[in-house]
């Protein structure tokens, strides 16, 4: 067994060495043509109306990256003695104008001619090639001489040599040549296929949004807009419930909920635009894992960045992460139209998602930028992980099964949250859907609601305020204590924020009754957390905190 493994490894190393030696033996002009195809997204062939270049060049390659069209002609000077690029300079400029005239108005054409060989670049060569440099409104032409033996290229500008075409050519001349496998790998890196996860996710988001309409509490006065109470009960992200009550499963359910039709519609549109090309590149497993990791990252950042009384929902964290991942891995595929399209889609989605003034100007709504930034961080992290797990010879990233497990864990936790959500829903049914204002004219309405919802702590709090206005201290104390009695229902109506308000009022009542010790004990939990805001002002007004 050990001998077989050793022999296999020896053959593999010998094969790699043969690949490398094959690329070393071939003329650099042919190697450069293969390099442009494999690493820069070029394809062999000339554009219509530019076929005349084929008569003067050994290789003609074309690349389209957005509005920029590039044609490269390569002349192998080593194939025949004294061989050069024979098209007159004025004919090359005329051809460029002719081709550029057939392109869209916003397109710009660049034609670059490379004379590549082992002969020195003489003064006559420089004079001859310099005449091929021309430019017009939407085209430019130039010629570059390459001396393979001395690893030199001409012309080199006085400044910015490293970034000029001749400087890039010298860098390639000095670098070790890629093997045949490395030159062919990127052609297989983009694997076609029909997206599956993106459409399944869109169907899931639509189903969850329909459930929001079916199991809604109260009315907002707008069609298909669930109330805050509905979103909170069905799994919306709330700091008091996640941190205070330990309902961590909301990190997984909140990304599946949406606030209105515009919210889910815009998210599904962006998901469709970026999800299809992303899933085509990395497969459904890694696409699902990208959404899952980014969605959780968005939830965590939302908790850290937003006010504690805010309820956050939406898949935008996960979708922003997919945009960020697409931008990172776009540099994994060869340069060309496919990369340019993916980069533009990612940037067009990321810029408004991360710049508040652009997004607010369009929507005018409350946008959770904490979720967007958290999702982007998660997406960038996954993107760089994919680059490490995606060798040039593979059409898809490795460890797809692990990615599938990550996604399965995310959606399994979200599905398992249906059990606590059902319990929350049952408790929410014990609460009044709409509360009257705390005024004397609403006292009768509060009494009526208490008969229908006898366990709602908010109604006890409202009646206690009414009793205080009538100077019924004993009745008010009774209702304030009743409002604090049911911990589970307190969590449903505002958690610690509601509890601290009730504690502050009850502590002030007890202090006025001449029971300072009990008042201090009642106000203690509120004093520990309320450092600013109306509750803190109320505690200070009555000197309830020690």
Short mmCIF file of C-alpha atoms in Angstrom, two decimals:
data_model
loop_
_atom_site.label_atom_id
_atom_site.label_comp_id
_atom_site.label_asym_id
_atom_site.label_seq_id
_atom_site.Cartn_x
_atom_site.Cartn_y
_atom_site.Cartn_z
CA UNK A 1 0.00 0.00 0.00
CA UNK A 2 2.78 2.43 0.90
CA UNK A 3 4.64 1.56 -2.28
CA UNK A 4 1.53 2.18 -4.41
CA UNK A 5 0.93 5.55 -2.79
CA UNK A 6 4.57 6.55 -3.25
CA UNK A 7 4.49 5.50 -6.91
CA UNK A 8 1.27 7.46 -7.49
CA UNK A 9 2.79 10.57 -5.90
CA UNK A 10 5.90 10.19 -8.03
CA UNK A 11 3.81 9.99 -11.20
CA UNK A 12 1.78 13.06 -10.16
CA UNK A 13 4.96 15.06 -9.48
CA UNK A 14 6.41 13.90 -12.79
CA UNK A 15 3.21 14.97 -14.58
CA UNK A 16 3.33 18.39 -12.97
CA UNK A 17 6.97 18.74 -13.96
CA UNK A 18 6.12 17.81 -17.56
CA UNK A 19 3.35 20.41 -17.58
CA UNK A 20 5.74 23.07 -16.34
CA UNK A 21 8.48 22.08 -18.79
CA UNK A 22 5.95 22.16 -21.65
CA UNK A 23 5.04 25.76 -20.92
CA UNK A 24 8.73 26.63 -20.51
CA UNK A 25 9.55 25.24 -23.99
CA UNK A 26 6.80 27.01 -25.93
CA UNK A 27 7.33 30.46 -27.39
CA UNK A 28 6.42 33.22 -24.99
CA UNK A 29 4.00 34.66 -27.55
CA UNK A 30 1.90 31.48 -27.42
CA UNK A 31 2.22 31.29 -23.63
CA UNK A 32 1.04 34.91 -23.36
CA UNK A 33 -1.99 34.18 -25.54
CA UNK A 34 -2.92 31.23 -23.32
CA UNK A 35 -2.34 33.37 -20.23
CA UNK A 36 -4.73 36.05 -21.50
CA UNK A 37 -7.41 33.44 -22.12
CA UNK A 38 -6.99 31.66 -18.79
CA UNK A 39 -6.30 34.57 -16.44
CA UNK A 40 -7.62 37.71 -18.11
CA UNK A 41 -10.87 36.52 -19.65
CA UNK A 42 -9.89 36.95 -23.30
CA UNK A 43 -11.12 34.68 -26.07
CA UNK A 44 -9.40 33.83 -29.32
CA UNK A 45 -10.84 35.56 -32.34
CA UNK A 46 -11.44 39.00 -33.78
CA UNK A 47 -14.47 41.24 -33.59
CA UNK A 48 -16.52 41.76 -36.74
CA UNK A 49 -14.85 44.36 -39.01
CA UNK A 50 -11.45 43.68 -37.35
CA UNK A 51 -10.66 40.42 -39.18
CA UNK A 52 -7.86 42.13 -41.13
CA UNK A 53 -5.70 41.87 -37.99
CA UNK A 54 -5.62 38.11 -38.49
CA UNK A 55 -3.49 38.64 -41.61
CA UNK A 56 -0.83 40.55 -39.66
CA UNK A 57 -0.79 38.75 -36.26
CA UNK A 58 -0.18 35.21 -35.10
CA UNK A 59 -2.86 35.51 -32.41
CA UNK A 60 -5.82 37.89 -32.08
CA UNK A 61 -7.77 37.93 -28.82
CA UNK A 62 -10.80 39.91 -27.69
CA UNK A 63 -12.13 40.86 -24.27
CA UNK A 64 -15.31 42.68 -23.26
CA UNK A 65 -15.49 44.12 -19.73
CA UNK A 66 -18.53 46.31 -19.36
CA UNK A 67 -18.22 49.27 -21.75
CA UNK A 68 -14.53 48.58 -22.46
CA UNK A 69 -13.69 46.42 -25.49
CA UNK A 70 -10.09 45.26 -25.81
CA UNK A 71 -8.41 43.64 -28.82
CA UNK A 72 -4.89 42.22 -28.49
CA UNK A 73 -2.81 41.24 -31.48
CA UNK A 74 0.34 39.15 -30.87
CA UNK A 75 3.18 38.80 -33.37
CA UNK A 76 5.69 35.98 -32.76
CA UNK A 77 8.97 37.44 -34.01
CA UNK A 78 10.77 34.16 -33.35
CA UNK A 79 8.65 32.27 -35.91
CA UNK A 80 10.50 33.86 -38.84
CA UNK A 81 13.59 36.01 -39.18
CA UNK A 82 12.82 39.71 -39.34
CA UNK A 83 9.11 39.20 -38.72
CA UNK A 84 7.22 42.31 -37.55
CA UNK A 85 3.74 43.73 -37.45
CA UNK A 86 3.18 44.70 -41.07
CA UNK A 87 -0.06 46.71 -40.98
CA UNK A 88 0.64 50.40 -41.65
CA UNK A 89 -0.07 52.73 -38.75
CA UNK A 90 -2.73 54.70 -40.63
CA UNK A 91 -4.54 51.45 -41.54
CA UNK A 92 -4.57 50.36 -37.89
CA UNK A 93 -6.06 53.70 -36.84
CA UNK A 94 -8.66 53.48 -39.62
CA UNK A 95 -9.58 49.94 -38.58
CA UNK A 96 -9.99 51.10 -34.96
CA UNK A 97 -12.29 53.94 -36.04
CA UNK A 98 -14.30 51.54 -38.20
CA UNK A 99 -14.75 48.98 -35.41
CA UNK A 100 -15.50 51.64 -32.76
CA UNK A 101 -18.17 53.11 -35.04
CA UNK A 102 -20.06 49.81 -34.97
CA UNK A 103 -20.07 49.65 -31.15
CA UNK A 104 -22.60 51.25 -28.76
CA UNK A 105 -22.06 54.95 -28.18
CA UNK A 106 -20.80 54.52 -24.61
CA UNK A 107 -18.31 51.75 -25.51
CA UNK A 108 -14.57 52.40 -25.80
CA UNK A 109 -12.24 50.30 -27.91
CA UNK A 110 -8.56 49.63 -27.20
CA UNK A 111 -6.29 47.81 -29.68
CA UNK A 112 -2.85 46.73 -28.43
CA UNK A 113 -0.25 45.07 -30.65
CA UNK A 114 2.55 43.02 -29.04
CA UNK A 115 5.70 42.16 -30.96
CA UNK A 116 7.23 39.35 -28.89
CA UNK A 117 10.55 37.69 -29.55
CA UNK A 118 14.09 37.06 -28.35
CA UNK A 119 15.64 39.84 -30.44
CA UNK A 120 16.73 43.16 -29.02
CA UNK A 121 14.46 46.20 -29.25
CA UNK A 122 16.32 48.59 -31.51
CA UNK A 123 15.85 52.25 -32.27
CA UNK A 124 14.21 51.39 -35.59
CA UNK A 125 11.69 49.16 -33.79
CA UNK A 126 10.82 51.94 -31.39
CA UNK A 127 10.41 54.45 -34.18
CA UNK A 128 8.24 52.08 -36.21
CA UNK A 129 6.00 51.00 -33.32
CA UNK A 130 5.57 54.51 -31.92
CA UNK A 131 3.70 55.46 -35.12
CA UNK A 132 0.99 52.93 -34.23
CA UNK A 133 -0.01 54.98 -31.23
CA UNK A 134 -3.26 56.85 -31.91
CA UNK A 135 -6.49 57.76 -30.18
CA UNK A 136 -9.91 59.16 -30.99
CA UNK A 137 -13.18 59.90 -29.25
CA UNK A 138 -13.93 56.26 -28.45
CA UNK A 139 -10.84 54.31 -29.45
CA UNK A 140 -7.10 54.05 -28.81
CA UNK A 141 -4.30 52.01 -30.39
CA UNK A 142 -0.74 51.30 -29.30
CA UNK A 143 2.08 48.84 -29.95
CA UNK A 144 4.48 47.26 -27.46
CA UNK A 145 7.81 45.54 -28.15
CA UNK A 146 8.87 42.64 -25.92
CA UNK A 147 12.42 41.23 -25.64
CA UNK A 148 11.99 37.84 -24.00
CA UNK A 149 15.71 37.16 -23.65
CA UNK A 150 16.35 40.31 -21.62
CA UNK A 151 12.86 40.34 -20.05
CA UNK A 152 12.31 43.88 -21.21
CA UNK A 153 9.31 45.65 -22.74
CA UNK A 154 8.91 49.01 -24.45
CA UNK A 155 7.63 51.70 -24.03
CA UNK A 156 7.89 52.24 -20.29
CA UNK A 157 6.46 55.54 -18.99
CA UNK A 158 8.52 57.80 -16.76
CA UNK A 159 6.03 57.40 -13.91
CA UNK A 160 3.78 54.49 -13.00
CA UNK A 161 5.87 51.91 -14.83
CA UNK A 162 4.59 49.06 -12.68
CA UNK A 163 1.00 49.68 -13.75
CA UNK A 164 1.64 50.29 -17.46
CA UNK A 165 1.07 47.49 -20.03
CA UNK A 166 4.84 47.25 -20.64
CA UNK A 167 5.48 47.15 -16.89
CA UNK A 168 2.90 44.39 -16.45
CA UNK A 169 4.55 42.49 -19.29
CA UNK A 170 7.99 42.74 -17.64
CA UNK A 171 6.48 41.47 -14.39
CA UNK A 172 5.04 38.47 -16.24
CA UNK A 173 8.39 37.84 -17.97
CA UNK A 174 10.20 37.67 -14.63
CA UNK A 175 7.58 35.47 -12.92
CA UNK A 176 7.76 31.66 -13.14
CA UNK A 177 5.61 30.34 -15.95
CA UNK A 178 2.32 28.72 -14.98
CA UNK A 179 1.80 25.05 -15.64
CA UNK A 180 -0.60 23.74 -18.27
CA UNK A 181 -3.03 22.74 -15.51
CA UNK A 182 -2.95 26.25 -14.02
CA UNK A 183 -3.55 27.80 -17.41
CA UNK A 184 -6.56 25.57 -18.07
CA UNK A 185 -8.03 25.71 -14.53
CA UNK A 186 -9.80 29.05 -14.70
CA UNK A 187 -11.67 27.98 -17.82
CA UNK A 188 -13.40 25.38 -15.68
CA UNK A 189 -13.78 27.67 -12.67
CA UNK A 190 -17.14 29.04 -13.80
CA UNK A 191 -19.55 26.14 -13.75
CA UNK A 192 -22.99 26.64 -15.20
CA UNK A 193 -26.15 25.36 -13.56
CA UNK A 194 -29.65 26.34 -12.57
CA UNK A 195 -30.02 28.14 -9.24
CA UNK A 196 -32.07 26.18 -6.71
CA UNK A 197 -31.51 27.67 -3.27
CA UNK A 198 -32.32 31.26 -4.35
CA UNK A 199 -35.78 30.29 -5.57
CA UNK A 200 -36.45 28.07 -2.57
CA UNK A 201 -35.44 30.92 -0.24
CA UNK A 202 -37.70 33.38 -2.06
CA UNK A 203 -40.62 30.94 -1.75
CA UNK A 204 -39.87 30.51 1.97
CA UNK A 205 -39.76 34.27 2.56
CA UNK A 206 -43.07 34.67 0.73
CA UNK A 207 -44.66 31.88 2.80
CA UNK A 208 -43.47 33.44 6.06
CA UNK A 209 -44.82 36.84 4.97
CA UNK A 210 -48.22 35.27 4.26
CA UNK A 211 -48.13 33.73 7.75
CA UNK A 212 -47.54 37.22 9.17
CA UNK A 213 -50.83 38.32 7.62
CA UNK A 214 -52.72 35.26 8.86
CA UNK A 215 -51.48 35.37 12.47
CA UNK A 216 -51.49 39.14 12.87
CA UNK A 217 -52.35 41.05 16.06
CA UNK A 218 -54.11 44.38 15.79
CA UNK A 219 -54.20 46.63 12.76
CA UNK A 220 -51.82 49.23 11.41
CA UNK A 221 -54.33 50.84 9.07
CA UNK A 222 -52.23 49.84 6.04
CA UNK A 223 -52.74 46.75 3.86
CA UNK A 224 -50.31 43.86 4.37
CA UNK A 225 -48.38 45.68 7.10
CA UNK A 226 -48.11 43.58 10.28
CA UNK A 227 -48.00 45.28 13.66
CA UNK A 228 -44.86 45.46 15.78
CA UNK A 229 -46.53 43.03 18.21
CA UNK A 230 -47.03 40.54 15.37
CA UNK A 231 -43.41 40.74 14.29
CA UNK A 232 -42.20 40.38 17.87
CA UNK A 233 -44.37 37.34 18.56
CA UNK A 234 -43.42 35.60 15.31
CA UNK A 235 -39.67 35.90 15.96
CA UNK A 236 -38.58 39.50 15.41
CA UNK A 237 -35.26 40.56 16.88
CA UNK A 238 -35.65 42.32 20.24
CA UNK A 239 -32.78 43.09 22.60
CA UNK A 240 -34.79 42.55 25.83
CA UNK A 241 -36.06 39.19 24.59
CA UNK A 242 -32.73 37.93 23.20
CA UNK A 243 -30.43 39.20 25.94
CA UNK A 244 -32.82 39.56 28.87
CA UNK A 245 -34.99 36.48 28.28
CA UNK A 246 -32.42 34.26 26.53
CA UNK A 247 -34.47 33.85 23.34
CA UNK A 248 -31.39 33.48 21.15
CA UNK A 249 -33.34 31.63 18.47
CA UNK A 250 -34.58 35.04 17.30
CA UNK A 251 -31.16 35.53 15.67
CA UNK A 252 -32.30 32.90 13.15
CA UNK A 253 -36.00 33.76 12.75
CA UNK A 254 -35.80 37.54 12.36
CA UNK A 255 -34.04 37.34 8.93
CA UNK A 256 -37.06 35.43 7.56
CA UNK A 257 -39.63 38.09 8.55
CA UNK A 258 -40.50 41.33 6.74
CA UNK A 259 -42.29 44.54 7.63
CA UNK A 260 -44.35 45.16 4.48
CA UNK A 261 -44.74 44.31 0.80
CA UNK A 262 -42.10 46.83 -0.30
CA UNK A 263 -39.63 45.39 2.22
CA UNK A 264 -39.94 41.80 1.04
CA UNK A 265 -40.30 42.79 -2.61
CA UNK A 266 -37.07 44.79 -2.69
CA UNK A 267 -35.17 42.11 -0.78
CA UNK A 268 -36.38 39.38 -3.16
CA UNK A 269 -35.42 41.51 -6.18
CA UNK A 270 -31.84 41.99 -4.92
CA UNK A 271 -31.71 38.32 -3.89
CA UNK A 272 -32.69 37.32 -7.42
CA UNK A 273 -30.19 39.65 -9.09
CA UNK A 274 -27.16 38.62 -7.01
CA UNK A 275 -28.24 35.14 -5.93
CA UNK A 276 -28.50 33.65 -9.41
CA UNK A 277 -24.93 34.44 -10.55
CA UNK A 278 -23.53 33.67 -7.10
CA UNK A 279 -25.17 30.27 -6.90
CA UNK A 280 -24.05 29.51 -10.45
CA UNK A 281 -20.47 30.13 -9.34
CA UNK A 282 -20.28 28.49 -5.92
CA UNK A 283 -23.24 26.09 -5.88
CA UNK A 284 -26.34 25.96 -3.70
CA UNK A 285 -24.52 24.65 -0.62
CA UNK A 286 -22.12 27.56 -0.28
CA UNK A 287 -24.80 30.05 -1.33
CA UNK A 288 -27.05 28.78 1.47
CA UNK A 289 -24.16 28.88 3.93
CA UNK A 290 -23.29 32.43 2.86
CA UNK A 291 -26.84 33.60 3.51
CA UNK A 292 -26.97 31.77 6.84
CA UNK A 293 -23.68 33.13 8.21
CA UNK A 294 -24.42 36.65 6.97
CA UNK A 295 -27.95 36.61 8.38
CA UNK A 296 -26.71 35.67 11.85
CA UNK A 297 -23.93 38.27 11.58
CA UNK A 298 -26.53 40.86 10.67
CA UNK A 299 -28.68 39.90 13.65
CA UNK A 300 -25.77 40.18 16.07
CA UNK A 301 -24.70 43.59 14.74
CA UNK A 302 -28.31 44.76 14.84
CA UNK A 303 -28.51 43.91 18.54
CA UNK A 304 -25.25 45.74 19.20
CA UNK A 305 -25.98 48.87 17.16
CA UNK A 306 -29.71 49.54 17.55
CA UNK A 307 -31.77 50.93 20.45
CA UNK A 308 -32.92 48.26 22.91
CA UNK A 309 -36.60 48.94 22.25
CA UNK A 310 -36.31 48.39 18.49
CA UNK A 311 -37.79 45.28 16.82
CA UNK A 312 -35.74 44.33 13.75
CA UNK A 313 -36.75 42.00 10.91
CA UNK A 314 -35.66 41.32 7.34
CA UNK A 315 -33.38 39.20 5.15
CA UNK A 316 -31.27 42.20 4.13
CA UNK A 317 -28.38 41.18 6.39
CA UNK A 318 -28.08 37.82 4.66
CA UNK A 319 -28.54 39.37 1.21
CA UNK A 320 -25.94 42.09 1.89
CA UNK A 321 -23.56 39.31 2.90
CA UNK A 322 -24.20 37.59 -0.44
CA UNK A 323 -23.36 40.84 -2.22
CA UNK A 324 -20.11 41.11 -0.26
CA UNK A 325 -19.19 37.50 -0.98
CA UNK A 326 -19.86 37.99 -4.69
CA UNK A 327 -17.56 41.03 -4.74
CA UNK A 328 -14.73 39.11 -3.03
CA UNK A 329 -14.91 35.97 -5.18
CA UNK A 330 -15.32 37.95 -8.40
CA UNK A 331 -11.52 38.16 -8.46
CA UNK A 332 -11.42 34.37 -8.57
CA UNK A 333 -12.89 34.25 -12.08
CA UNK A 334 -11.01 35.48 -15.16
CA UNK A 335 -11.20 39.14 -16.07
CA UNK A 336 -13.82 39.88 -18.66
CA UNK A 337 -17.52 40.50 -19.10
CA UNK A 338 -18.58 37.91 -16.50
CA UNK A 339 -16.37 39.41 -13.79
CA UNK A 340 -17.34 42.98 -14.69
CA UNK A 341 -21.03 42.12 -14.54
CA UNK A 342 -20.69 40.42 -11.16
CA UNK A 343 -18.63 43.29 -9.70
CA UNK A 344 -21.10 45.92 -10.93
CA UNK A 345 -24.08 44.02 -9.50
CA UNK A 346 -22.36 43.62 -6.15
CA UNK A 347 -21.31 47.27 -5.93
CA UNK A 348 -24.70 48.58 -7.00
CA UNK A 349 -26.25 46.56 -4.19
CA UNK A 350 -23.64 47.24 -1.50
CA UNK A 351 -23.33 51.01 -1.88
CA UNK A 352 -26.97 51.89 -1.01
CA UNK A 353 -27.07 49.11 1.60
CA UNK A 354 -24.12 50.60 3.51
CA UNK A 355 -24.58 54.35 2.90
CA UNK A 356 -27.55 55.64 4.91
CA UNK A 357 -28.12 58.88 3.00
CA UNK A 358 -28.58 57.01 -0.30
CA UNK A 359 -30.99 54.41 1.03
CA UNK A 360 -33.09 56.71 3.18
CA UNK A 361 -33.53 59.10 0.29
CA UNK A 362 -35.10 56.30 -1.73
CA UNK A 363 -37.21 54.52 0.86
CA UNK A 364 -37.81 57.06 3.58
CA UNK A 365 -38.25 54.18 6.02
CA UNK A 366 -36.47 52.81 9.04
CA UNK A 367 -33.52 50.81 7.74
CA UNK A 368 -31.43 48.56 9.93
CA UNK A 369 -27.89 49.49 8.88
CA UNK A 370 -26.52 47.48 11.77
CA UNK A 371 -27.87 44.33 10.08
CA UNK A 372 -26.43 45.47 6.75
CA UNK A 373 -22.93 46.01 8.16
CA UNK A 374 -23.03 42.78 10.14
CA UNK A 375 -24.14 40.87 7.05
CA UNK A 376 -21.41 42.48 4.96
CA UNK A 377 -18.77 41.45 7.51
CA UNK A 378 -20.07 37.89 7.45
CA UNK A 379 -20.13 37.90 3.64
CA UNK A 380 -16.56 39.18 3.33
CA UNK A 381 -15.43 36.50 5.79
CA UNK A 382 -17.11 33.75 3.78
CA UNK A 383 -15.72 35.22 0.56
CA UNK A 384 -12.10 35.03 1.71
CA UNK A 385 -12.73 31.54 3.09
CA UNK A 386 -13.98 30.50 -0.34
CA UNK A 387 -10.87 31.86 -2.02
CA UNK A 388 -8.79 29.59 0.20
CA UNK A 389 -11.02 26.58 -0.49
CA UNK A 390 -11.17 27.04 -4.27
CA UNK A 391 -8.03 25.85 -6.11
CA UNK A 392 -7.72 26.81 -9.76
CA UNK A 393 -8.38 23.28 -10.98
CA UNK A 394 -11.78 22.94 -9.26
CA UNK A 395 -15.05 24.25 -10.76
CA UNK A 396 -16.56 24.77 -7.29
CA UNK A 397 -15.16 25.45 -3.79
CA UNK A 398 -14.28 22.49 -1.61
CA UNK A 399 -16.06 21.41 1.60
CA UNK A 400 -19.52 21.81 0.11
CA UNK A 401 -20.94 19.27 2.54
CA UNK A 402 -19.74 21.33 5.51
CA UNK A 403 -21.38 24.40 3.98
CA UNK A 404 -24.60 22.42 3.62
CA UNK A 405 -24.45 21.49 7.31
CA UNK A 406 -24.10 25.16 8.26
CA UNK A 407 -27.19 26.03 6.21
CA UNK A 408 -29.14 23.05 7.56
CA UNK A 409 -28.29 24.13 11.12
CA UNK A 410 -29.53 27.68 10.43
CA UNK A 411 -32.86 26.66 8.95
CA UNK A 412 -33.34 23.83 11.47
CA UNK A 413 -33.02 26.27 14.37
CA UNK A 414 -35.42 28.64 12.60
CA UNK A 415 -37.91 25.80 12.10
CA UNK A 416 -37.46 24.59 15.69
CA UNK A 417 -38.35 28.08 16.88
CA UNK A 418 -41.95 27.37 15.86
CA UNK A 419 -42.43 25.72 19.29
CA UNK A 420 -41.55 28.79 21.43
CA UNK A 421 -43.30 31.00 18.86
CA UNK A 422 -46.49 29.01 19.36
CA UNK A 423 -46.20 29.53 23.11
CA UNK A 424 -45.64 33.26 22.58
CA UNK A 425 -48.62 33.37 20.27
CA UNK A 426 -50.82 31.69 22.88
CA UNK A 427 -49.70 34.22 25.50
CA UNK A 428 -50.24 37.08 23.07
CA UNK A 429 -53.86 35.99 22.75
CA UNK A 430 -54.22 36.91 26.44
CA UNK A 431 -53.26 40.51 25.68
CA UNK A 432 -55.49 43.29 24.40
CA UNK A 433 -54.71 44.06 20.72
CA UNK A 434 -55.20 47.83 21.10
CA UNK A 435 -54.72 49.93 24.22
CA UNK A 436 -56.55 53.19 24.98
CA UNK A 437 -54.63 56.29 26.00
CA UNK A 438 -53.95 56.82 29.72
CA UNK A 439 -56.56 59.57 30.17
CA UNK A 440 -59.62 60.02 32.37
CA UNK A 441 -61.94 59.61 29.39
CA UNK A 442 -60.57 56.12 28.70
CA UNK A 443 -61.12 54.68 32.19
CA UNK A 444 -64.33 52.93 31.11
CA UNK A 445 -62.59 51.42 28.10
CA UNK A 446 -59.83 50.07 30.35
CA UNK A 447 -62.41 48.42 32.63
CA UNK A 448 -64.11 46.85 29.62
CA UNK A 449 -60.82 45.52 28.26
CA UNK A 450 -59.87 44.08 31.66
CA UNK A 451 -63.04 42.01 31.66
CA UNK A 452 -62.09 40.62 28.23
CA UNK A 453 -58.33 40.30 28.95
CA UNK A 454 -58.03 39.78 32.74
CA UNK A 455 -54.31 38.86 32.64
CA UNK A 456 -52.95 41.75 30.56
CA UNK A 457 -50.37 43.55 32.78
CA UNK A 458 -50.63 46.73 30.72
CA UNK A 459 -54.32 47.07 31.54
CA UNK A 460 -53.55 46.72 35.25
CA UNK A 461 -50.95 49.47 34.86
CA UNK A 462 -53.43 51.73 33.07
CA UNK A 463 -56.11 51.15 35.72
CA UNK A 464 -53.56 51.82 38.48
CA UNK A 465 -52.86 55.22 36.91
CA UNK A 466 -56.60 55.91 36.81
CA UNK A 467 -56.92 54.95 40.49
CA UNK A 468 -54.00 57.25 41.38
CA UNK A 469 -55.80 60.13 39.69
CA UNK A 470 -58.79 59.37 41.97
CA UNK A 471 -56.41 59.08 44.96
CA UNK A 472 -57.27 55.39 45.51
CA UNK A 473 -53.82 54.44 46.83
CA UNK A 474 -54.77 50.94 48.01
CA UNK A 475 -56.44 50.02 44.71
CA UNK A 476 -53.52 51.44 42.71
CA UNK A 477 -51.00 49.43 44.74
CA UNK A 478 -53.04 46.28 44.17
CA UNK A 479 -53.11 46.78 40.40
CA UNK A 480 -49.41 47.71 40.20
CA UNK A 481 -48.47 44.49 41.98
CA UNK A 482 -50.82 42.58 39.67
CA UNK A 483 -49.04 44.13 36.69
CA UNK A 484 -45.75 42.64 37.97
CA UNK A 485 -47.16 39.22 38.80
CA UNK A 486 -46.90 37.37 35.47
CA UNK A 487 -43.26 37.31 34.30
CA UNK A 488 -44.04 35.62 30.99
CA UNK A 489 -46.65 38.18 29.99
CA UNK A 490 -44.32 41.01 31.06
CA UNK A 491 -41.79 39.65 28.56
CA UNK A 492 -44.47 39.84 25.86
CA UNK A 493 -45.40 43.48 26.50
CA UNK A 494 -41.98 45.10 26.70
CA UNK A 495 -39.84 43.10 29.09
CA UNK A 496 -37.59 45.04 31.44
CA UNK A 497 -38.65 48.41 30.04
CA UNK A 498 -42.30 47.87 31.05
CA UNK A 499 -41.31 46.24 34.32
CA UNK A 500 -39.06 49.17 35.30
CA UNK A 501 -41.82 51.69 34.59
CA UNK A 502 -44.21 49.79 36.84
CA UNK A 503 -41.54 49.40 39.54
CA UNK A 504 -40.77 53.14 39.47
CA UNK A 505 -44.44 54.10 39.95
CA UNK A 506 -45.00 51.48 42.67
CA UNK A 507 -41.80 52.50 44.50
CA UNK A 508 -42.93 56.17 44.50
CA UNK A 509 -46.31 55.11 45.86
CA UNK A 510 -44.71 53.04 48.64
CA UNK A 511 -42.38 55.91 49.58
CA UNK A 512 -45.34 58.29 49.85
CA UNK A 513 -47.04 55.73 52.10
CA UNK A 514 -44.09 55.89 54.47
CA UNK A 515 -42.45 52.59 53.50
CA UNK A 516 -38.97 53.70 52.31
CA UNK A 517 -37.28 50.32 52.73
CA UNK A 518 -39.84 48.49 50.62
CA UNK A 519 -39.77 51.37 48.12
CA UNK A 520 -35.98 51.08 47.77
CA UNK A 521 -36.23 47.32 47.30
CA UNK A 522 -38.91 47.75 44.63
CA UNK A 523 -36.91 50.41 42.75
CA UNK A 524 -33.56 48.60 43.04
CA UNK A 525 -33.72 46.56 39.78
CA UNK A 526 -34.81 49.65 37.84
CA UNK A 527 -32.08 51.81 39.40
CA UNK A 528 -29.45 49.26 38.35
CA UNK A 529 -30.20 49.55 34.64
CA UNK A 530 -31.93 52.90 34.05
CA UNK A 531 -29.20 55.54 33.82
CA UNK A 532 -30.89 57.99 31.44
CA UNK A 533 -34.28 58.60 29.90
CA UNK A 534 -37.78 59.19 31.32
CA UNK A 535 -37.67 56.26 33.78
CA UNK A 536 -34.33 57.41 35.19
CA UNK A 537 -35.71 60.97 35.50
CA UNK A 538 -38.75 59.66 37.37
CA UNK A 539 -36.56 57.67 39.79
CA UNK A 540 -34.42 60.75 40.40
CA UNK A 541 -37.44 63.00 40.92
CA UNK A 542 -38.67 60.88 43.83
CA UNK A 543 -35.13 60.04 45.11
CA UNK A 544 -35.78 56.32 44.75
CA UNK A 545 -32.21 55.26 43.96
CA UNK A 546 -29.58 55.14 46.66
#
